[in-house]
mmCIF file of C-alpha atoms in Angstrom:
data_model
loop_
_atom_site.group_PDB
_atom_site.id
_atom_site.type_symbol
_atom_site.label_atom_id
_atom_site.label_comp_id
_atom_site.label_asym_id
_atom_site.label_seq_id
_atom_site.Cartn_x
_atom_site.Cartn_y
_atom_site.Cartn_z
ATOM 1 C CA UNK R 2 60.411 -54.406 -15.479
ATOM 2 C CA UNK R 3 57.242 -54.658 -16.795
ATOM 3 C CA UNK R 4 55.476 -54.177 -20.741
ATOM 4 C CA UNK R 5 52.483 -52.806 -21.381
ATOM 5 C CA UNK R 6 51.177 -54.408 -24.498
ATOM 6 C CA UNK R 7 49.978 -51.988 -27.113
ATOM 7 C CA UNK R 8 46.789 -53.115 -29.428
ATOM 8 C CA UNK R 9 47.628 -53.445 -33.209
ATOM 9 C CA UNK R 10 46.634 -49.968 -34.982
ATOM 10 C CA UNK R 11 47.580 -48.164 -31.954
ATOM 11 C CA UNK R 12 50.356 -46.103 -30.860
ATOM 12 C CA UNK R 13 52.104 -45.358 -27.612
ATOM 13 C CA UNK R 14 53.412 -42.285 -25.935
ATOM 14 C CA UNK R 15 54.859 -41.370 -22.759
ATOM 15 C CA UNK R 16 53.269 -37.544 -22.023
ATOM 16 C CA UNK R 17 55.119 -35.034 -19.643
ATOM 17 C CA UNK R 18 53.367 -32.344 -18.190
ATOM 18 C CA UNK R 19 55.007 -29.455 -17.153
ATOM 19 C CA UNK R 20 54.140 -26.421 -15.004
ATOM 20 C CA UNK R 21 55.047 -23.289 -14.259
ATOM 21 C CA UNK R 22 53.892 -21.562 -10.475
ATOM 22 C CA UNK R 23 55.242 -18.193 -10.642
ATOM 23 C CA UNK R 24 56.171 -15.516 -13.618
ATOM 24 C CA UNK R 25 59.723 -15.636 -14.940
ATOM 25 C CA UNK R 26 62.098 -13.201 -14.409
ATOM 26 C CA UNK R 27 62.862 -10.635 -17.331
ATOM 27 C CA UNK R 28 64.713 -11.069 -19.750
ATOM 28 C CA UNK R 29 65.663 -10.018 -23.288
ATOM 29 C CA UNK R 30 63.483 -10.575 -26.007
ATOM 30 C CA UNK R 31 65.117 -13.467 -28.560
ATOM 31 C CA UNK R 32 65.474 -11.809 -31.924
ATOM 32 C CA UNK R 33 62.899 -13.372 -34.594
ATOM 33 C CA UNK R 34 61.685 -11.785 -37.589
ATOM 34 C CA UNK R 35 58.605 -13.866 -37.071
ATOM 35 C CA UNK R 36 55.449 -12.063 -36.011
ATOM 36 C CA UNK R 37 51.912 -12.593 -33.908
ATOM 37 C CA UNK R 38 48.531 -11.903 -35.316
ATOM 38 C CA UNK R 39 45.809 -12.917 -33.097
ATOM 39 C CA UNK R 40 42.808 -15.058 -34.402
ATOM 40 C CA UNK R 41 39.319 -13.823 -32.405
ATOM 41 C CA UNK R 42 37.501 -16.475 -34.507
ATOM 42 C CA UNK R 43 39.646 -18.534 -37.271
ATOM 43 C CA UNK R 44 37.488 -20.963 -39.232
ATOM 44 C CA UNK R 45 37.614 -24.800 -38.721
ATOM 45 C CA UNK R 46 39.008 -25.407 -41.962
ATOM 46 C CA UNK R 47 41.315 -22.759 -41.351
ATOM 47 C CA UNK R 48 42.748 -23.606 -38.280
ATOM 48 C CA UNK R 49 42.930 -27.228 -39.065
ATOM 49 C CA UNK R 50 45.145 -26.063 -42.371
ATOM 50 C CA UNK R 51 47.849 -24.671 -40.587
ATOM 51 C CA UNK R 52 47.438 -27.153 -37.457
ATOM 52 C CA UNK R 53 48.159 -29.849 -39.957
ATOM 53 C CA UNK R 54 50.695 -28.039 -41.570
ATOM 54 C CA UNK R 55 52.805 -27.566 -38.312
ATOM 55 C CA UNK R 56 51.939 -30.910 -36.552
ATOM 56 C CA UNK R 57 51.964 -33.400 -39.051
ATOM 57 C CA UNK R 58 55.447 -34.596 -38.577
ATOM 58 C CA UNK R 59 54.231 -35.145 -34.414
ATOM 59 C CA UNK R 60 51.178 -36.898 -35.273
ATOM 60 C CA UNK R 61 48.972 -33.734 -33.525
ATOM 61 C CA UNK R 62 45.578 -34.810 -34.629
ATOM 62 C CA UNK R 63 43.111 -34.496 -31.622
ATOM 63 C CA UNK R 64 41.977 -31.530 -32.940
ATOM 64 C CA UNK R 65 41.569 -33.119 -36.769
ATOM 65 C CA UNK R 66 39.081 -35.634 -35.394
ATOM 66 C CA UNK R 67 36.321 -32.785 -33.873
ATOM 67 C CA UNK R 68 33.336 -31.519 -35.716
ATOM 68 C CA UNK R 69 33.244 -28.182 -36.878
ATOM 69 C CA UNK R 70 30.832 -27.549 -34.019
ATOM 70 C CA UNK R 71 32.691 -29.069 -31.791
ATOM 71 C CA UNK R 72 36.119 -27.216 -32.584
ATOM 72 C CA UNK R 73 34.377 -23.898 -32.940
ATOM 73 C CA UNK R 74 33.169 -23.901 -29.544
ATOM 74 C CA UNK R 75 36.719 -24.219 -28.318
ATOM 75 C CA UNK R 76 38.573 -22.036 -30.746
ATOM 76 C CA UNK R 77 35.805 -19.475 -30.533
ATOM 77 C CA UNK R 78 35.526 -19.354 -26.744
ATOM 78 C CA UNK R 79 36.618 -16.039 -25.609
ATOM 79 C CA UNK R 80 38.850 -17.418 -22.950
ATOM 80 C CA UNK R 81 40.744 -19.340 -25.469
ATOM 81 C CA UNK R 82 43.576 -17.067 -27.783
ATOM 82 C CA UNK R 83 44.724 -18.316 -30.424
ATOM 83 C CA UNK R 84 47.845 -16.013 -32.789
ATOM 84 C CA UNK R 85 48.719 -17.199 -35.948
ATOM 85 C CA UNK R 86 52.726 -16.811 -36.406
ATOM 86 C CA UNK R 87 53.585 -14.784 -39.453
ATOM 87 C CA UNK R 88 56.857 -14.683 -41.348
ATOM 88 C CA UNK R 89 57.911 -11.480 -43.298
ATOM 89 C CA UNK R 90 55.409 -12.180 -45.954
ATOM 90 C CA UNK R 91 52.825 -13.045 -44.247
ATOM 91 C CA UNK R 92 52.240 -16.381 -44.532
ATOM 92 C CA UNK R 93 51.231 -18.466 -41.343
ATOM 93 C CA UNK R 94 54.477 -20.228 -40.012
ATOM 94 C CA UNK R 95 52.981 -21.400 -36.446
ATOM 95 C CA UNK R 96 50.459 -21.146 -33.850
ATOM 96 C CA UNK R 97 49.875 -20.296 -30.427
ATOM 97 C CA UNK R 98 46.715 -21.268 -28.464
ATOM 98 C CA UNK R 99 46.308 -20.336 -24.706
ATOM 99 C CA UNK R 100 43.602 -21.927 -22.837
ATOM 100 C CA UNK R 101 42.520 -19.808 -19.851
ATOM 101 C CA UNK R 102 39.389 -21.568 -19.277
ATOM 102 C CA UNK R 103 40.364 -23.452 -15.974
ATOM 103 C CA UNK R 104 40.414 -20.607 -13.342
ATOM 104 C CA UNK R 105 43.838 -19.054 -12.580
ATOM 105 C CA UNK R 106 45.537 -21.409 -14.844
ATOM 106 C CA UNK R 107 47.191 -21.147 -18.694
ATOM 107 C CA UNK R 108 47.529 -23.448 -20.114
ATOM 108 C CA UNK R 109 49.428 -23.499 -23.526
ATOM 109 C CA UNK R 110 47.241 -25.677 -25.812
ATOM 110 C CA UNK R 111 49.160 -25.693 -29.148
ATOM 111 C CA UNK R 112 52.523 -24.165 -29.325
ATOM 112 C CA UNK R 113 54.819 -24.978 -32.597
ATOM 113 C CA UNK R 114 56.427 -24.194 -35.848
ATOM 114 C CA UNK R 115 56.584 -25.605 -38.910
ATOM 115 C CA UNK R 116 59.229 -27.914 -39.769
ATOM 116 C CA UNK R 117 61.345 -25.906 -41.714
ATOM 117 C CA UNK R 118 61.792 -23.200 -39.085
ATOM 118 C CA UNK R 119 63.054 -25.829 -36.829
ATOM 119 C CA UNK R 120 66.473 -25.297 -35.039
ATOM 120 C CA UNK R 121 66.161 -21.740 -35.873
ATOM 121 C CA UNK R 122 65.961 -20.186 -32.674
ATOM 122 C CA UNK R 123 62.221 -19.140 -33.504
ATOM 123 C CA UNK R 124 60.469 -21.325 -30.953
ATOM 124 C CA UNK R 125 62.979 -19.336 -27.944
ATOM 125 C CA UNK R 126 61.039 -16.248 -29.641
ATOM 126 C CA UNK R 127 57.470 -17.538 -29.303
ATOM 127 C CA UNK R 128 57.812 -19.022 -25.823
ATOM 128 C CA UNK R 129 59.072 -15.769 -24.616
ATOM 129 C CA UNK R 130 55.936 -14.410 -26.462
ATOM 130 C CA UNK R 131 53.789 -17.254 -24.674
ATOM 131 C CA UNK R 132 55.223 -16.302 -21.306
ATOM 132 C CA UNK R 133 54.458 -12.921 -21.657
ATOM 133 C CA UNK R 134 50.469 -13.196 -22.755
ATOM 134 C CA UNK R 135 50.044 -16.015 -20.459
ATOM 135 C CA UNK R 136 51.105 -14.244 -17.222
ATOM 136 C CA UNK R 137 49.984 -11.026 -18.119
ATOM 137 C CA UNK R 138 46.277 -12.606 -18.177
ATOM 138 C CA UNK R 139 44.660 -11.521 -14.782
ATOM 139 C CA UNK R 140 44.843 -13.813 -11.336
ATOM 140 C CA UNK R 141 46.902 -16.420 -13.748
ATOM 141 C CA UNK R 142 48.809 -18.397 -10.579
ATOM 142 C CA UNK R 143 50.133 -21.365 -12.957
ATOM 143 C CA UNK R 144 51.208 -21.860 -16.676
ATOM 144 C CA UNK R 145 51.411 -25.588 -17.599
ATOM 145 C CA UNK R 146 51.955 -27.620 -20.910
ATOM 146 C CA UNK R 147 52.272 -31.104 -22.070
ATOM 147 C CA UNK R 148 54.501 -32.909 -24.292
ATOM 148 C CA UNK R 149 55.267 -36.223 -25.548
ATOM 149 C CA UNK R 150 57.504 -38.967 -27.165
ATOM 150 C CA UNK R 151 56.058 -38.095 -30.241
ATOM 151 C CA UNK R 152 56.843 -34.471 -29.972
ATOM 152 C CA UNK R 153 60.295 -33.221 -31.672
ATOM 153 C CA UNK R 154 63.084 -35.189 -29.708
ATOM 154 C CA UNK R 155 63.893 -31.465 -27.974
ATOM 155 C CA UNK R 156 60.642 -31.001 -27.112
ATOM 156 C CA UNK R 157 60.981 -31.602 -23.239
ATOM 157 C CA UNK R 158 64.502 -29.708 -22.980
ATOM 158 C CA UNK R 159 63.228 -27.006 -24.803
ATOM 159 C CA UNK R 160 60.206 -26.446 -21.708
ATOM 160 C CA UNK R 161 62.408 -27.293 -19.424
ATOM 161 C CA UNK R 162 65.075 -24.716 -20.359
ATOM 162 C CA UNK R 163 62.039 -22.345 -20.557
ATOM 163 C CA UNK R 164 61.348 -22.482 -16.655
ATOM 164 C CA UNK R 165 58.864 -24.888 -17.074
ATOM 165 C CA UNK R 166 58.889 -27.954 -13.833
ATOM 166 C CA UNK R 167 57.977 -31.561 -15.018
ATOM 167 C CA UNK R 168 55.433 -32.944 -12.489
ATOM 168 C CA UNK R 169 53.511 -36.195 -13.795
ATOM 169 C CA UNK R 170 54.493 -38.853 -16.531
ATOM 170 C CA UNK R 171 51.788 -41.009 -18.172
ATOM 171 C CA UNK R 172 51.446 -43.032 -21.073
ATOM 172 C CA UNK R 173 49.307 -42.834 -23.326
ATOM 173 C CA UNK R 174 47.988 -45.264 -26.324
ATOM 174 C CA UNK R 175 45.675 -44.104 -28.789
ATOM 175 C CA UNK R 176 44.256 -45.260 -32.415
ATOM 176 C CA UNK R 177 47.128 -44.530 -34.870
ATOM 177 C CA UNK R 178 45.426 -41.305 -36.949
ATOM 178 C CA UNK R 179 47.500 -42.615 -40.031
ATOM 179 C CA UNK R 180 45.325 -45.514 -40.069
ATOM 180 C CA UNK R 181 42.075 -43.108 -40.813
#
Protein backbone atom coordinates (compact mmCIF):
# COMPACT_ATOMS: atom_id res chain seq x y z
CA UNK A 1 0.00 0.00 0.00
CA UNK A 2 1.37 3.08 -0.67
CA UNK A 3 0.86 7.11 0.90
CA UNK A 4 0.91 9.93 -0.91
CA UNK A 5 2.17 12.65 1.32
CA UNK A 6 0.05 15.76 1.35
CA UNK A 7 1.95 19.36 1.78
CA UNK A 8 0.97 21.27 5.02
CA UNK A 9 -1.96 23.86 4.07
CA UNK A 10 -3.25 21.49 1.61
CA UNK A 11 -6.04 19.19 1.37
CA UNK A 12 -6.73 15.89 -0.31
CA UNK A 13 -9.58 14.44 -2.24
CA UNK A 14 -10.30 11.43 -4.11
CA UNK A 15 -12.69 12.81 -7.29
CA UNK A 16 -15.14 10.38 -9.15
CA UNK A 17 -16.31 11.16 -12.38
CA UNK A 18 -19.30 9.86 -13.59
CA UNK A 19 -21.01 9.61 -16.99
CA UNK A 20 -23.94 9.08 -18.51
CA UNK A 21 -24.02 7.66 -22.59
CA UNK A 22 -27.57 7.48 -23.35
CA UNK A 23 -30.98 9.38 -22.05
CA UNK A 24 -32.82 7.74 -19.16
CA UNK A 25 -35.87 6.18 -19.41
CA UNK A 26 -39.10 8.13 -18.18
CA UNK A 27 -40.13 8.38 -15.29
CA UNK A 28 -42.29 10.32 -12.82
CA UNK A 29 -41.43 13.60 -11.83
CA UNK A 30 -40.29 13.61 -7.80
CA UNK A 31 -42.65 15.97 -6.05
CA UNK A 32 -40.74 19.30 -4.84
CA UNK A 33 -42.23 22.50 -4.16
CA UNK A 34 -38.91 23.92 -5.18
CA UNK A 35 -38.76 25.78 -8.48
CA UNK A 36 -36.20 26.75 -11.59
CA UNK A 37 -35.56 30.23 -12.75
CA UNK A 38 -32.93 30.45 -15.28
CA UNK A 39 -30.01 33.04 -14.97
CA UNK A 40 -29.01 34.39 -18.82
CA UNK A 41 -26.38 36.58 -17.08
CA UNK A 42 -26.24 36.54 -13.02
CA UNK A 43 -23.61 38.92 -11.66
CA UNK A 44 -20.26 37.73 -10.13
CA UNK A 45 -21.13 38.82 -6.83
CA UNK A 46 -24.32 37.30 -7.27
CA UNK A 47 -23.54 34.03 -8.24
CA UNK A 48 -20.70 33.73 -5.88
CA UNK A 49 -23.48 34.64 -2.94
CA UNK A 50 -25.51 31.79 -3.39
CA UNK A 51 -22.47 29.46 -4.61
CA UNK A 52 -21.06 30.12 -1.20
CA UNK A 53 -24.15 29.78 0.43
CA UNK A 54 -24.78 26.17 -0.93
CA UNK A 55 -21.11 24.93 -1.03
CA UNK A 56 -19.56 26.12 1.90
CA UNK A 57 -20.02 23.10 4.01
CA UNK A 58 -18.04 21.02 0.72
CA UNK A 59 -15.33 23.42 0.51
CA UNK A 60 -16.62 24.41 -3.40
CA UNK A 61 -14.40 27.35 -3.94
CA UNK A 62 -12.84 27.11 -7.51
CA UNK A 63 -15.16 29.39 -8.61
CA UNK A 64 -14.49 31.97 -5.41
CA UNK A 65 -10.88 32.30 -6.51
CA UNK A 66 -11.70 33.78 -10.41
CA UNK A 67 -11.84 37.39 -11.33
CA UNK A 68 -14.93 38.90 -12.15
CA UNK A 69 -13.70 38.78 -15.74
CA UNK A 70 -12.74 35.66 -15.57
CA UNK A 71 -16.09 34.14 -14.06
CA UNK A 72 -18.22 36.26 -16.32
CA UNK A 73 -16.88 34.81 -19.34
CA UNK A 74 -17.96 31.40 -18.13
CA UNK A 75 -21.24 32.17 -16.48
CA UNK A 76 -22.11 34.49 -19.33
CA UNK A 77 -21.22 32.13 -22.18
CA UNK A 78 -24.30 31.24 -23.96
CA UNK A 79 -23.53 27.59 -23.96
CA UNK A 80 -23.34 27.58 -20.27
CA UNK A 81 -27.12 27.60 -18.22
CA UNK A 82 -27.18 28.34 -15.16
CA UNK A 83 -31.14 28.19 -12.93
CA UNK A 84 -31.25 29.49 -9.70
CA UNK A 85 -33.53 27.04 -7.41
CA UNK A 86 -36.36 28.90 -5.79
CA UNK A 87 -38.39 27.90 -2.76
CA UNK A 88 -42.07 29.11 -2.35
CA UNK A 89 -40.93 32.55 -1.51
CA UNK A 90 -38.61 33.04 -3.68
CA UNK A 91 -35.54 32.99 -2.21
CA UNK A 92 -32.56 31.13 -3.99
CA UNK A 93 -32.23 27.58 -2.33
CA UNK A 94 -29.72 25.99 -5.07
CA UNK A 95 -28.18 26.06 -8.35
CA UNK A 96 -27.85 24.31 -11.45
CA UNK A 97 -25.12 25.02 -14.06
CA UNK A 98 -24.86 22.94 -17.34
CA UNK A 99 -21.83 23.27 -19.34
CA UNK A 100 -22.46 22.42 -23.01
CA UNK A 101 -19.38 23.89 -24.25
CA UNK A 102 -17.45 20.59 -25.14
CA UNK A 103 -19.31 19.33 -28.29
CA UNK A 104 -22.04 16.69 -27.72
CA UNK A 105 -21.32 16.57 -24.11
CA UNK A 106 -23.19 18.07 -20.66
CA UNK A 107 -21.70 18.34 -18.40
CA UNK A 108 -23.31 19.31 -14.98
CA UNK A 109 -20.97 21.98 -13.53
CA UNK A 110 -22.60 22.89 -10.16
CA UNK A 111 -25.50 20.93 -8.96
CA UNK A 112 -26.61 21.37 -5.06
CA UNK A 113 -28.77 22.60 -2.30
CA UNK A 114 -28.34 24.29 0.59
CA UNK A 115 -27.77 22.55 3.70
CA UNK A 116 -30.91 22.77 5.24
CA UNK A 117 -32.83 21.20 2.37
CA UNK A 118 -30.64 18.26 2.72
CA UNK A 119 -32.25 14.73 3.06
CA UNK A 120 -35.35 16.22 1.78
CA UNK A 121 -35.86 14.49 -1.29
CA UNK A 122 -35.23 17.90 -3.22
CA UNK A 123 -31.96 16.98 -4.90
CA UNK A 124 -34.13 13.55 -6.59
CA UNK A 125 -36.28 16.68 -7.92
CA UNK A 126 -33.45 18.72 -9.46
CA UNK A 127 -31.54 15.82 -11.00
CA UNK A 128 -34.63 14.75 -12.71
CA UNK A 129 -34.78 18.49 -13.75
CA UNK A 130 -30.94 18.23 -14.80
CA UNK A 131 -31.64 15.12 -16.83
CA UNK A 132 -34.27 16.56 -18.60
CA UNK A 133 -32.45 20.07 -19.85
CA UNK A 134 -29.31 18.26 -20.34
CA UNK A 135 -30.57 15.66 -22.86
CA UNK A 136 -33.02 17.69 -24.37
CA UNK A 137 -29.98 20.04 -25.57
CA UNK A 138 -29.38 19.09 -29.32
CA UNK A 139 -26.71 16.17 -30.54
CA UNK A 140 -25.97 15.84 -26.51
CA UNK A 141 -24.43 11.95 -26.75
CA UNK A 142 -23.04 12.05 -22.98
CA UNK A 143 -23.96 13.72 -19.57
CA UNK A 144 -21.07 13.47 -17.05
CA UNK A 145 -20.34 14.93 -13.49
CA UNK A 146 -17.76 14.81 -10.85
CA UNK A 147 -17.75 14.39 -7.25
CA UNK A 148 -15.55 14.05 -4.39
CA UNK A 149 -14.59 13.03 -0.75
CA UNK A 150 -15.39 16.31 0.20
CA UNK A 151 -18.79 16.29 -1.29
CA UNK A 152 -21.84 15.25 1.16
CA UNK A 153 -20.99 11.56 2.22
CA UNK A 154 -24.15 10.54 -0.32
CA UNK A 155 -22.86 12.34 -2.89
CA UNK A 156 -21.61 9.35 -5.12
CA UNK A 157 -24.79 7.06 -4.31
CA UNK A 158 -26.94 9.73 -5.00
CA UNK A 159 -25.32 9.87 -9.05
CA UNK A 160 -25.08 6.60 -9.06
CA UNK A 161 -28.73 5.86 -8.19
CA UNK A 162 -29.42 8.60 -10.81
CA UNK A 163 -28.08 6.41 -13.84
CA UNK A 164 -24.98 7.98 -13.74
CA UNK A 165 -21.61 5.16 -14.53
CA UNK A 166 -18.37 5.90 -12.48
CA UNK A 167 -15.43 5.71 -14.95
CA UNK A 168 -12.06 7.31 -13.53
CA UNK A 169 -10.86 7.95 -9.84
CA UNK A 170 -8.15 10.56 -9.12
CA UNK A 171 -6.92 12.37 -6.33
CA UNK A 172 -6.63 15.46 -6.00
CA UNK A 173 -4.63 17.95 -3.47
CA UNK A 174 -5.12 21.49 -3.54
CA UNK A 175 -4.31 24.72 -1.23
CA UNK A 176 -6.83 24.51 1.68
CA UNK A 177 -9.29 27.76 0.68
CA UNK A 178 -9.83 28.13 4.56
CA UNK A 179 -6.35 29.12 4.80
CA UNK A 180 -7.09 32.40 2.42
Amino acid sequence: MAFSPIAQGEIGAIVTSLEMTSRPALRAMPASDLRLERWNAPTPEKYRTLYRRIGEPWLWFSRLELDDVVLSAIIHDPKVRIWSVLDRRGIEVGILELDFRQASHCEIAFFGLVPELAGQGHGKWLMAMALQAGWAESGVERMWVHTCTLDGPGALAFYIKSGFMPYQRQVETFPDPRLS
